[in-house]
PDB file of C-alpha atoms and ligand atoms in Angstrom:
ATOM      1  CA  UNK A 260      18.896 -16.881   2.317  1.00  0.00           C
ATOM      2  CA  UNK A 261      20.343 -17.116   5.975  1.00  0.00           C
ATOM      3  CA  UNK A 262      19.210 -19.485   7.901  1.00  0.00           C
ATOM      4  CA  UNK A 263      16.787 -17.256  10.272  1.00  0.00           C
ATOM      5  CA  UNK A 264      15.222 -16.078   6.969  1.00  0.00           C
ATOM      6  CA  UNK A 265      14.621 -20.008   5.921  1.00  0.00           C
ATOM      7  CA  UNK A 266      12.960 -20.487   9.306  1.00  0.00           C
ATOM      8  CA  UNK A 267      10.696 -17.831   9.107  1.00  0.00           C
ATOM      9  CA  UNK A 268       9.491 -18.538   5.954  1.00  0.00           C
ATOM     10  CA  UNK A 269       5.249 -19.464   6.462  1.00  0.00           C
ATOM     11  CA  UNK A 270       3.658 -22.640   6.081  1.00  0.00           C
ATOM     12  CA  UNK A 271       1.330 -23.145   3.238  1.00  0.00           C
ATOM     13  CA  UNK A 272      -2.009 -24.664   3.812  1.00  0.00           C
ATOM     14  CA  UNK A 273      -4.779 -24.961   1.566  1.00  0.00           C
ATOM     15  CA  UNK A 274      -8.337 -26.987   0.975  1.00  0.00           C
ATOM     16  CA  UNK A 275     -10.901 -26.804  -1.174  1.00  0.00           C
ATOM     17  CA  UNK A 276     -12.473 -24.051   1.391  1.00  0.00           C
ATOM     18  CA  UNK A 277     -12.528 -23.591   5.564  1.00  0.00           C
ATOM     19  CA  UNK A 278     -12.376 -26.976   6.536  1.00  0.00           C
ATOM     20  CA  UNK A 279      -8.989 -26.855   6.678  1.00  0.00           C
ATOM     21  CA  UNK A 280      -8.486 -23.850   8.545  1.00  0.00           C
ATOM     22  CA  UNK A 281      -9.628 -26.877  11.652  1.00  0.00           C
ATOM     23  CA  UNK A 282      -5.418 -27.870  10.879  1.00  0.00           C
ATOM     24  CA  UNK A 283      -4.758 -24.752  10.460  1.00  0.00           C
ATOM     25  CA  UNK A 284      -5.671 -23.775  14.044  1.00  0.00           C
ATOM     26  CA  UNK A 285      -4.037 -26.607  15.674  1.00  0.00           C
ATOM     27  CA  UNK A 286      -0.722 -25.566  13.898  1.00  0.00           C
ATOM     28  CA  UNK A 287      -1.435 -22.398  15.374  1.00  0.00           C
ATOM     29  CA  UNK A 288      -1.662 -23.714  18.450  1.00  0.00           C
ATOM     30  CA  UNK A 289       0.934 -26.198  18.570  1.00  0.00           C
ATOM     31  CA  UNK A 290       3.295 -23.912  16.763  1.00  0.00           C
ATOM     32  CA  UNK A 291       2.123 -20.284  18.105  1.00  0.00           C
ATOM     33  CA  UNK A 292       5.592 -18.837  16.504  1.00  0.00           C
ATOM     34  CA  UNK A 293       4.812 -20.089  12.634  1.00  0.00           C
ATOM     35  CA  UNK A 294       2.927 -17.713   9.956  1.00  0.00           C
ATOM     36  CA  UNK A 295       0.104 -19.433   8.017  1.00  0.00           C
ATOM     37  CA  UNK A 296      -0.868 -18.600   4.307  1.00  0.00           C
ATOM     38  CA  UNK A 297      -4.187 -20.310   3.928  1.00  0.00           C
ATOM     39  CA  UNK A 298      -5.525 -21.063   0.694  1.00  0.00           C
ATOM     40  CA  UNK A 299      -9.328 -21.586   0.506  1.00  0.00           C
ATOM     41  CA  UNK A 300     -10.073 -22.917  -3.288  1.00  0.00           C
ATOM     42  CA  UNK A 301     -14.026 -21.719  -2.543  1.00  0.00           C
ATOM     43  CA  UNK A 302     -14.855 -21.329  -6.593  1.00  0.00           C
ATOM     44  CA  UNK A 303     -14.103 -25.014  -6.639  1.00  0.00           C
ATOM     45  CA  UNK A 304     -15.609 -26.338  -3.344  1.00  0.00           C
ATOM     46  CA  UNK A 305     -16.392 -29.127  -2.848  1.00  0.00           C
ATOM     47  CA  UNK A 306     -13.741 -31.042  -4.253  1.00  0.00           C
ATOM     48  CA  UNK A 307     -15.539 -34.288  -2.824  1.00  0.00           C
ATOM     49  CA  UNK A 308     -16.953 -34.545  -6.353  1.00  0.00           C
ATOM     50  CA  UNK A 309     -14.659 -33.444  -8.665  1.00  0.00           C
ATOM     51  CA  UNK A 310     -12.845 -35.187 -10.602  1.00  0.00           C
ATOM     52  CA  UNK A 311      -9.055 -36.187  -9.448  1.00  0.00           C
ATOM     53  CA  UNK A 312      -7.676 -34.232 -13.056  1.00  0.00           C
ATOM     54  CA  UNK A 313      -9.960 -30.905 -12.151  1.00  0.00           C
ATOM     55  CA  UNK A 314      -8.611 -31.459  -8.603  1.00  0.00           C
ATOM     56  CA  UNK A 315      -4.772 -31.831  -9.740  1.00  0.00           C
ATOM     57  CA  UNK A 316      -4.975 -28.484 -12.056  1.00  0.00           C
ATOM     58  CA  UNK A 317      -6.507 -26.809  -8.665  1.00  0.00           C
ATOM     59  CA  UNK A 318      -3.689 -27.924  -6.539  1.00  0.00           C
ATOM     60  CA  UNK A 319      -0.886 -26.815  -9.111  1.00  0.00           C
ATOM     61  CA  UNK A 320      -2.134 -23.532  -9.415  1.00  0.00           C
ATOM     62  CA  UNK A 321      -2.529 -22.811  -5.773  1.00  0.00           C
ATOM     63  CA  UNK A 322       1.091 -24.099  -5.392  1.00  0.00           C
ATOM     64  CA  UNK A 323       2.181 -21.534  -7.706  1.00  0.00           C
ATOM     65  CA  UNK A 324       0.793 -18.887  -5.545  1.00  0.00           C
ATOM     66  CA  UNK A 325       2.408 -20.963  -1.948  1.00  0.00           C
ATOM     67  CA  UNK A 326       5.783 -21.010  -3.584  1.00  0.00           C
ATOM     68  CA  UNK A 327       5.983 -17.806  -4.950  1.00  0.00           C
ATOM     69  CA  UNK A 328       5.215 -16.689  -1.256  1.00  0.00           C
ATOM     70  CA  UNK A 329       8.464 -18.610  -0.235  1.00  0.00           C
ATOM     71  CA  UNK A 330       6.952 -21.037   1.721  1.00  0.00           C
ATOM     72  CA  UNK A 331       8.792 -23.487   3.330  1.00  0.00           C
ATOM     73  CA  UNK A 332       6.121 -26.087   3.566  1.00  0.00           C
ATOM     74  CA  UNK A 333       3.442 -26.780   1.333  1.00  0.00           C
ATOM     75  CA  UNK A 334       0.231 -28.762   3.615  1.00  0.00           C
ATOM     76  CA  UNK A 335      -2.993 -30.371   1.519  1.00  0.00           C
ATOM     77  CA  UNK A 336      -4.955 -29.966   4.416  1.00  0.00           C
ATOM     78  CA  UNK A 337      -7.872 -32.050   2.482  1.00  0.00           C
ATOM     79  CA  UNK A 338      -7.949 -35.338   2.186  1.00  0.00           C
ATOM     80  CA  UNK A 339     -10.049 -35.451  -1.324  1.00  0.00           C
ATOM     81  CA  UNK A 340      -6.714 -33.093  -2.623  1.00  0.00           C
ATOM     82  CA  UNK A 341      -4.560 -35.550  -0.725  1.00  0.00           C
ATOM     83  CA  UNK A 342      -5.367 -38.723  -2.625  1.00  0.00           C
ATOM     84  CA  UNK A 343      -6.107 -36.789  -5.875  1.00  0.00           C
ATOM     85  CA  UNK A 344      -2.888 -34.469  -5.962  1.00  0.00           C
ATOM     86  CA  UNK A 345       0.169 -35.110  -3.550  1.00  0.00           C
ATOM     87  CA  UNK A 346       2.288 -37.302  -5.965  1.00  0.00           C
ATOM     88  CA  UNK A 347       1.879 -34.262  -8.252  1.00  0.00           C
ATOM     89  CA  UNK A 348       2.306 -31.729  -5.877  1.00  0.00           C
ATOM     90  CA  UNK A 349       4.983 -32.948  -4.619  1.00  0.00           C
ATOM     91  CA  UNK A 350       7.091 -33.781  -7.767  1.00  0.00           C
ATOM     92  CA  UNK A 351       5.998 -29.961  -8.945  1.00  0.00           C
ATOM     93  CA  UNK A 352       6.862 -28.085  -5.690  1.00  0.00           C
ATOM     94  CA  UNK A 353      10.802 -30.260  -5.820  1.00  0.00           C
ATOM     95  CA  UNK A 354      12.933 -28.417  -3.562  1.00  0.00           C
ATOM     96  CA  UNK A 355      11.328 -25.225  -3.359  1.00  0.00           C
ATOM     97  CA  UNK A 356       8.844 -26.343  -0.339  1.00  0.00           C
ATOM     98  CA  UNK A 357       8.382 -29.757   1.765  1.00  0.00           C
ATOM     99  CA  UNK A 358       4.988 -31.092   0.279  1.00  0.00           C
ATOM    100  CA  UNK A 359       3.182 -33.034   3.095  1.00  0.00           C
ATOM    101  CA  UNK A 360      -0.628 -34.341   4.010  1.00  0.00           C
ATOM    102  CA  UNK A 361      -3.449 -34.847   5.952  1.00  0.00           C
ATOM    103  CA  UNK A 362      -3.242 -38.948   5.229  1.00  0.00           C
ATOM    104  CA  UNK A 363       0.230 -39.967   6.057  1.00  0.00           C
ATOM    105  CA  UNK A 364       0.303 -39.151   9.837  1.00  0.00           C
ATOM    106  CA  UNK A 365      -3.185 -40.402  10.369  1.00  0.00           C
ATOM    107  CA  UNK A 366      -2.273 -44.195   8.735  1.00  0.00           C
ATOM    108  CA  UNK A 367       0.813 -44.003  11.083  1.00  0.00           C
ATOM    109  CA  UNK A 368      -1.131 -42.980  13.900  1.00  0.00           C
ATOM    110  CA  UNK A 369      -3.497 -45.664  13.234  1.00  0.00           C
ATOM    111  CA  UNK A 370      -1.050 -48.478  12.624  1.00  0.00           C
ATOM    112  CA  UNK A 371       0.638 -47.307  15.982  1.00  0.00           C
ATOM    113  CA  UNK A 372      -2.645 -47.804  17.657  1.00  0.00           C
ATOM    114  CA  UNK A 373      -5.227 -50.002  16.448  1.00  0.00           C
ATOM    115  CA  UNK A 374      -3.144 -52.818  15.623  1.00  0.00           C
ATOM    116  CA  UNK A 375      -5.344 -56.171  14.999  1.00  0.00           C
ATOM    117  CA  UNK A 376      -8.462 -54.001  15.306  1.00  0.00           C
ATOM    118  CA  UNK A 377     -11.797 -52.949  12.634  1.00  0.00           C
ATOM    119  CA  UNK A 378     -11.715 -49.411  11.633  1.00  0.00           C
ATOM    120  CA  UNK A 379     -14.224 -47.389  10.255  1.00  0.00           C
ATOM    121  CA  UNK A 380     -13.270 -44.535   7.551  1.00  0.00           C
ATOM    122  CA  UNK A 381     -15.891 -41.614   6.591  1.00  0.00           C
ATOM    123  CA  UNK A 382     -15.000 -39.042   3.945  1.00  0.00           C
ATOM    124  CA  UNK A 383     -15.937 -37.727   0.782  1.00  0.00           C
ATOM    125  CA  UNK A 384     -16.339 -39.859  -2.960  1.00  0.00           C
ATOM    126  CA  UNK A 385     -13.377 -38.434  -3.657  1.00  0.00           C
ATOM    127  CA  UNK A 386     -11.111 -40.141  -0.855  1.00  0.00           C
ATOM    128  CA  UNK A 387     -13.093 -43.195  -0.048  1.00  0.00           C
ATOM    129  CA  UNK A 388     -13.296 -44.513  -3.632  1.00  0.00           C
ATOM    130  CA  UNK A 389      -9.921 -43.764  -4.401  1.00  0.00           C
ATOM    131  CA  UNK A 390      -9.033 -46.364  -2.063  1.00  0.00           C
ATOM    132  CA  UNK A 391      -5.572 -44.689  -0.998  1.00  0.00           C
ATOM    133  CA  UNK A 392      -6.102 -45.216   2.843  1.00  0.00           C
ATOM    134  CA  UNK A 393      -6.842 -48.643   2.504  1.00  0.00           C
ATOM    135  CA  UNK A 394      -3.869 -49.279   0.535  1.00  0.00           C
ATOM    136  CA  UNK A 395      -1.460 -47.166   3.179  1.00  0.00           C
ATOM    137  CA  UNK A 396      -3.297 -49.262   5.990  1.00  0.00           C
ATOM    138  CA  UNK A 397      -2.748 -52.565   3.943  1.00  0.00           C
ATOM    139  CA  UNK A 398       0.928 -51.598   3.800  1.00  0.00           C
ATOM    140  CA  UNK A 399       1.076 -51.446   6.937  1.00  0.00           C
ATOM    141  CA  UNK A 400       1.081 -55.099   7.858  1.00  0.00           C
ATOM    142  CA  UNK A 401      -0.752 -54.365  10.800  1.00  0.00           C
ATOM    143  CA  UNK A 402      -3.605 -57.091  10.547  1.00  0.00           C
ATOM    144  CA  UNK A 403      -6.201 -53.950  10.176  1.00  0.00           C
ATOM    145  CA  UNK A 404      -9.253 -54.129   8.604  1.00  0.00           C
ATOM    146  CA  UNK A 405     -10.668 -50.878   7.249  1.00  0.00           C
ATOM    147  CA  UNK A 406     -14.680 -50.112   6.012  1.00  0.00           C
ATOM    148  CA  UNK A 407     -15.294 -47.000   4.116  1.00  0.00           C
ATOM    149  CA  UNK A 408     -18.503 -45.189   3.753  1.00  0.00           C
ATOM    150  CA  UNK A 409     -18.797 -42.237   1.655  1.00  0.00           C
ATOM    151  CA  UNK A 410     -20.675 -39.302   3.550  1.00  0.00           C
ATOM    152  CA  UNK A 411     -20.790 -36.962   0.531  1.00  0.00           C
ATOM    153  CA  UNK A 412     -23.804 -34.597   2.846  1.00  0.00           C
ATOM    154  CA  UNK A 413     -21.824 -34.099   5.634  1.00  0.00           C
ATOM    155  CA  UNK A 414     -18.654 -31.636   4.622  1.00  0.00           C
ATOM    156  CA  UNK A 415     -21.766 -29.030   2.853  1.00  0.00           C
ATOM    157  CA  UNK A 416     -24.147 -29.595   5.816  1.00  0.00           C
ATOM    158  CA  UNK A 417     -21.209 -28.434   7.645  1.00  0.00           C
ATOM    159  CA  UNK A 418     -20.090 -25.878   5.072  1.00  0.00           C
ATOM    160  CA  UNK A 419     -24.204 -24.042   5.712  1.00  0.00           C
ATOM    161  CA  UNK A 420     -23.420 -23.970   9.537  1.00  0.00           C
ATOM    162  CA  UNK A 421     -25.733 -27.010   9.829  1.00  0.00           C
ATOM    163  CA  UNK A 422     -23.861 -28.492  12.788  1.00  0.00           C
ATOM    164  CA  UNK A 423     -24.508 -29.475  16.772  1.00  0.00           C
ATOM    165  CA  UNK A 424     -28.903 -29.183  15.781  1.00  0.00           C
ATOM    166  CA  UNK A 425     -31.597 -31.845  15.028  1.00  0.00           C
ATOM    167  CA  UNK A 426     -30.896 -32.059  11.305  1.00  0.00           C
ATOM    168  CA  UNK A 427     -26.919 -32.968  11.429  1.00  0.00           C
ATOM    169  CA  UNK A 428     -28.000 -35.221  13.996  1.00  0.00           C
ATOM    170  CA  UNK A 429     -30.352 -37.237  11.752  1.00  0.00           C
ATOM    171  CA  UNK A 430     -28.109 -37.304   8.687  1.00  0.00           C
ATOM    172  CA  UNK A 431     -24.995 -38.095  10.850  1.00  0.00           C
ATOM    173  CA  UNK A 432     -27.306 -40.894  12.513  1.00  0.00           C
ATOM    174  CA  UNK A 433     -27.991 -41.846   8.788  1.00  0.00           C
ATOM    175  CA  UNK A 434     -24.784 -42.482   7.760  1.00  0.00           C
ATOM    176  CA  UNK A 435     -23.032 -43.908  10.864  1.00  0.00           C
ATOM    177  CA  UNK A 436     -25.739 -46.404  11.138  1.00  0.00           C
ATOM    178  CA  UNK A 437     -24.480 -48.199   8.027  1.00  0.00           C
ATOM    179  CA  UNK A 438     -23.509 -52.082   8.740  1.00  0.00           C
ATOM    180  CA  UNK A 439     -20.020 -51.850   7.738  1.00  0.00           C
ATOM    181  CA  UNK A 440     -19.490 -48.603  10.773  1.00  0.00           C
ATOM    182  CA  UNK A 441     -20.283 -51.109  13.653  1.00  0.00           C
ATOM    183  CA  UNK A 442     -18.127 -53.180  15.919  1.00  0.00           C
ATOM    184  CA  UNK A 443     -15.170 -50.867  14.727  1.00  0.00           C
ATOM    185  CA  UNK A 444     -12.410 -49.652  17.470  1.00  0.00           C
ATOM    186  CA  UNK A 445     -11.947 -46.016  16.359  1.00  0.00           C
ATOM    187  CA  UNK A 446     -13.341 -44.148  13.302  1.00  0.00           C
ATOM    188  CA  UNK A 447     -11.202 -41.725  11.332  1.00  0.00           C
ATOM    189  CA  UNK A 448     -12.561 -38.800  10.129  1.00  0.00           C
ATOM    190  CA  UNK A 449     -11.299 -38.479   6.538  1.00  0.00           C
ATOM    191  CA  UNK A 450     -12.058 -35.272   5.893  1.00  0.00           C
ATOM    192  CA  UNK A 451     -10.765 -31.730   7.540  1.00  0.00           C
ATOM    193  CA  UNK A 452     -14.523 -30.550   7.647  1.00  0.00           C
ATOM    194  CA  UNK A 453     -15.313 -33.478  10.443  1.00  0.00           C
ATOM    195  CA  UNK A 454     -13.596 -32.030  13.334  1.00  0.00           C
ATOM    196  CA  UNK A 455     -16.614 -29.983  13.582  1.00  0.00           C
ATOM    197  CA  UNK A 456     -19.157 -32.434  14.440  1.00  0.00           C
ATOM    198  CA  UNK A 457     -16.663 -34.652  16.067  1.00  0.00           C
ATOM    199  CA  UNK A 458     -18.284 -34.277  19.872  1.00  0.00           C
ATOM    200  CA  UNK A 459     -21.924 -35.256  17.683  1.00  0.00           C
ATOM    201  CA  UNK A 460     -19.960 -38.158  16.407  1.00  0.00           C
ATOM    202  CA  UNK A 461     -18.466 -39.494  19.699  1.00  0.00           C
ATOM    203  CA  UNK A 462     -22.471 -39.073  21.222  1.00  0.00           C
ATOM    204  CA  UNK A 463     -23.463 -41.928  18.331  1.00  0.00           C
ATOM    205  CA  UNK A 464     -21.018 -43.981  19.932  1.00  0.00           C
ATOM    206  CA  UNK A 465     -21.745 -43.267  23.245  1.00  0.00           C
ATOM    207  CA  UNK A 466     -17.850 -42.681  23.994  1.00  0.00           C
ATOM    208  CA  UNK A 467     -17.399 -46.543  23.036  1.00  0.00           C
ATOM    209  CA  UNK A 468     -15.064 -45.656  19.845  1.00  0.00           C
ATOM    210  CA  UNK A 469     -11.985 -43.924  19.503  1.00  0.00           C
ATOM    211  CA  UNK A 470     -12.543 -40.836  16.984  1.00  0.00           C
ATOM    212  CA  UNK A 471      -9.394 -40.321  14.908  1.00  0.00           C
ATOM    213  CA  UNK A 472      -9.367 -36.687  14.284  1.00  0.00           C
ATOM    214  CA  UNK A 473      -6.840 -35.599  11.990  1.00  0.00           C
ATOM    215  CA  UNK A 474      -5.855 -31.663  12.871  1.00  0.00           C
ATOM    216  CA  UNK A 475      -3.798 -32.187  16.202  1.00  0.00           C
ATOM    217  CA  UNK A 476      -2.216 -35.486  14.425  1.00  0.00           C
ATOM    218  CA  UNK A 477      -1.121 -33.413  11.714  1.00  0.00           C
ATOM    219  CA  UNK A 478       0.103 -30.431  13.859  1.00  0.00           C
ATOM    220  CA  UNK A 479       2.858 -32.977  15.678  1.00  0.00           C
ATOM    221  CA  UNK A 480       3.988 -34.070  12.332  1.00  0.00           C
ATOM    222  CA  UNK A 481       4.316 -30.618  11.257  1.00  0.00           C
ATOM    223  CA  UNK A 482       6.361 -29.686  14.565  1.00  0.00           C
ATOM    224  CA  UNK A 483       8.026 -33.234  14.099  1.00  0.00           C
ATOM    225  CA  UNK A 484       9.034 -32.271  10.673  1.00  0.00           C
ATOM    226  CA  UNK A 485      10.507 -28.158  11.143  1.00  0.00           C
ATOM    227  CA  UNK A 486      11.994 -29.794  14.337  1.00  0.00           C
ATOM    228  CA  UNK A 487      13.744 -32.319  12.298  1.00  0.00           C
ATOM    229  CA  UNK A 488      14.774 -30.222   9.739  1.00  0.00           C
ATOM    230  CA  UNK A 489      15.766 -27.610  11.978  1.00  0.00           C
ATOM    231  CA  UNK A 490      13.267 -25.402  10.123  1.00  0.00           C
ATOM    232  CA  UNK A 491      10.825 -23.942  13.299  1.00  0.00           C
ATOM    233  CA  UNK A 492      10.220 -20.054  13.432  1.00  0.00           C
ATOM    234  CA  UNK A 493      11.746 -18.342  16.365  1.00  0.00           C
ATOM    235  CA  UNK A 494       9.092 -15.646  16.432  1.00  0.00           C
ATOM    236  CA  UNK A 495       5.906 -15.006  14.957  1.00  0.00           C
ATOM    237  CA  UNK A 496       6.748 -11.717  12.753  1.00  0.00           C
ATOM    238  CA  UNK A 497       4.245 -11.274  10.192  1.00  0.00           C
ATOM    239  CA  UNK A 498       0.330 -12.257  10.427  1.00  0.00           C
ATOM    240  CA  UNK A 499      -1.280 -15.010   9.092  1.00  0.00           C
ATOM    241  CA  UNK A 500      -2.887 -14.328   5.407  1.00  0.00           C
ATOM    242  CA  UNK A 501      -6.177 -16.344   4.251  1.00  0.00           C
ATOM    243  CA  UNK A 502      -7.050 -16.618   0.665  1.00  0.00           C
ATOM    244  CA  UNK A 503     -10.261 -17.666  -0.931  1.00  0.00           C
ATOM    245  CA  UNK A 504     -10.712 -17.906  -4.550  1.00  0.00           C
ATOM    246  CA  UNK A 505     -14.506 -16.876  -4.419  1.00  0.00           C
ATOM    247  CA  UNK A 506     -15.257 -14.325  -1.664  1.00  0.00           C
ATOM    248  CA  UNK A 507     -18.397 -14.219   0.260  1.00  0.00           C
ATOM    249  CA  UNK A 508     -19.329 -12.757   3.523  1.00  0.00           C
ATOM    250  CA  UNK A 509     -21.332 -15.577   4.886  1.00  0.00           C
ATOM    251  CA  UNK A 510     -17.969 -17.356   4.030  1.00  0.00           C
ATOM    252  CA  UNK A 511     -16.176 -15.554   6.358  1.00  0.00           C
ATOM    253  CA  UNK A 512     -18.515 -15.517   8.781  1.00  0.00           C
ATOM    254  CA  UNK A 513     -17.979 -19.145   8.782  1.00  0.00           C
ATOM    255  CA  UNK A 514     -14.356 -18.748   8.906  1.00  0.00           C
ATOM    256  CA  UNK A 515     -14.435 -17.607  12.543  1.00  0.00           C
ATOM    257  CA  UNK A 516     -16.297 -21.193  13.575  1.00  0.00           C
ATOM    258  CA  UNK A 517     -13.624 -23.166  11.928  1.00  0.00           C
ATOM    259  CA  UNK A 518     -10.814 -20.872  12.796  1.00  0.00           C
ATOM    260  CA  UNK A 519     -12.284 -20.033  16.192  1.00  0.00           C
ATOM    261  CA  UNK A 520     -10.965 -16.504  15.934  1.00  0.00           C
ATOM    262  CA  UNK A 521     -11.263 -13.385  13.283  1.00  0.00           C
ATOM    263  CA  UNK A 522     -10.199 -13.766  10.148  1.00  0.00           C
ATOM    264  CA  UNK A 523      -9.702 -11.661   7.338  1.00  0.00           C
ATOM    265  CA  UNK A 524     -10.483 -12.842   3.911  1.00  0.00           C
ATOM    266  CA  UNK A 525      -8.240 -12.000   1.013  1.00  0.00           C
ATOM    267  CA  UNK A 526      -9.581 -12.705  -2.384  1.00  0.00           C
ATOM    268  CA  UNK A 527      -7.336 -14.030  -4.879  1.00  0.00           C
ATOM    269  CA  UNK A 528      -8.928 -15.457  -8.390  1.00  0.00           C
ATOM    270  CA  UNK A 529      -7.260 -18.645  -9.851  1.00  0.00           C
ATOM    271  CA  UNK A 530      -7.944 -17.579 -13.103  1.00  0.00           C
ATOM    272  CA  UNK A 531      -8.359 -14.197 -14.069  1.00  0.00           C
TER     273      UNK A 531
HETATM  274  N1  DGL B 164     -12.224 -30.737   3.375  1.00  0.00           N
HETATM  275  C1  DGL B 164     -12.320 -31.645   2.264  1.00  0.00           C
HETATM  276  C2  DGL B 164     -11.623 -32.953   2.603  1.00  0.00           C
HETATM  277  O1  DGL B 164     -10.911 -33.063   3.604  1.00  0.00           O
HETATM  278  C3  DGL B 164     -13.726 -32.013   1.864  1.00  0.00           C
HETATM  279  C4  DGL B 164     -14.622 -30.965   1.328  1.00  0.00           C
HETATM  280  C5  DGL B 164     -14.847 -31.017  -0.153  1.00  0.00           C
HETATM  281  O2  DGL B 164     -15.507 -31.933  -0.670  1.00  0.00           O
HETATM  282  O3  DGL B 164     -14.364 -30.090  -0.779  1.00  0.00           O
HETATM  283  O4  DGL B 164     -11.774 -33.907   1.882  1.00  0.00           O
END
């Protein structure tokens, strides 16, 4: 392969459905020259609940698919598939693709900013019981303290377009009125469905706490990363492609909110 042909290979993205299509657009943005293959896993959504083996055989198979489209990286943008399935994916993906998250530049961009401070988490079961950002921020060394509260409602409120209206403002209220989400600097939102009702979010908090938002913190380490490697497309050539597993037309109805453009749905079974 020359080396034009290795930098226009796409980037591989997937999540257990849209929400990660909010990444997806900031790469987009950030990086207007790069081609996107999206993987939506919809037949399994949400993966909030699963458990982290069901997640793991997910993740492999969709990596089949991402490698045998030659793509050069390989983005979880979920943070449930994150905790449950990087190690894996990355081991299984070797040298055929970079594997990277939605975790690892968020803890950095925490531990860069919010040193000595109390942090608040939200996210699904999935990534708040697994305990893997408190771990990453322990590593850190950073004197942070981090409190997690699972908001398993909030990514399929969002997923039935229940966002910016009375009821996602009383079950967001719900939640962020737990004990352990006061006095806290910044909150990250640890889970790629969030950016949606991040502007509901920073109302709760009157403006008073940062709101970590994951998608444009992950686009720079993305453009960090091709930079780096020398790996950035020169031109945008082909389109982007979207996957789901399970196709719908509400879904991609919804896929325009997240994406905040049109987008085409491709339907692509795990199983056949
Ligand atoms: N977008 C997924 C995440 O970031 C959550 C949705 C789900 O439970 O599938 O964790």
């Amino acid at each position: 392969m020359s080396e034009t042909e290795r930098k226009q290979q796409p980037i591989g993205i997937f999540d257990s459905g849209i929400g990660g299509l909010t990444v997806a657009h900031a790469i987009t943005e950030l990086l207007p020259h790069e081609q996107i293959l999206y993987f939506g896993d919809t037949a399994h959504l949400p993966y909030g609940d699963k458990s982290t083996a069901a997640i793991q055989a997910y993740a492999v198979k969709i990596c089949d698919l991402l490698v045998k489209q030659k793509c050069k990286v390989i983005l979880i943008a979920c943070n449930s598939a994150s905790t449950a399935a990087f190690d894996l994916v990355r081991e299984y993906v070797g040298s055929k693709a970079k594997a990277l998250n939605v975790i690892e530049p968020v803890i950095a961009y925490v531990g860069e900013n919010f040193p000595d401070k109390n942090i608040g988490l939200i996210g699904t079961k999935q990534t708040v019981n697994s305990n893997v950002y408190r771990k990453k921020i322990d590593d850190l060394n950073r004197n942070i303290t981090l409190n997690s509260v699972a908001t398993p409602l909030l990514a399929a409120m969002i997923e039935e377009g229940f966002f910016n209206n009375n009821i996602s403002e009383s079950i967001i209220q719900a939640y962020l009125s737990e004990p352990a989400l006061q006095n806290i600097a910044a909150l990250i939102l640890g889970c790629t469905h969030y950016p949606l009702i991040k502007y509901q979010i920073d109302n709760y908090y009157k403006g008073q706490v940062a709101i970590v938002d994951a998608s444009q913190i992950v686009a720079q380490h993305v453009k960090d990363y091709l930079e780096s490697q020398d790996l950035a497309a020169e031109a945008l050539t082909k389109d982007h492609t979207f996957y789901v597993s399970d196709f719908t037309r509400s879904f991609e109805a919804s896929t325009r909110i997240f994406f905040g453009r049109e987008v085409q749905l491709k339907h692509y079974p795990l199983w056949e």
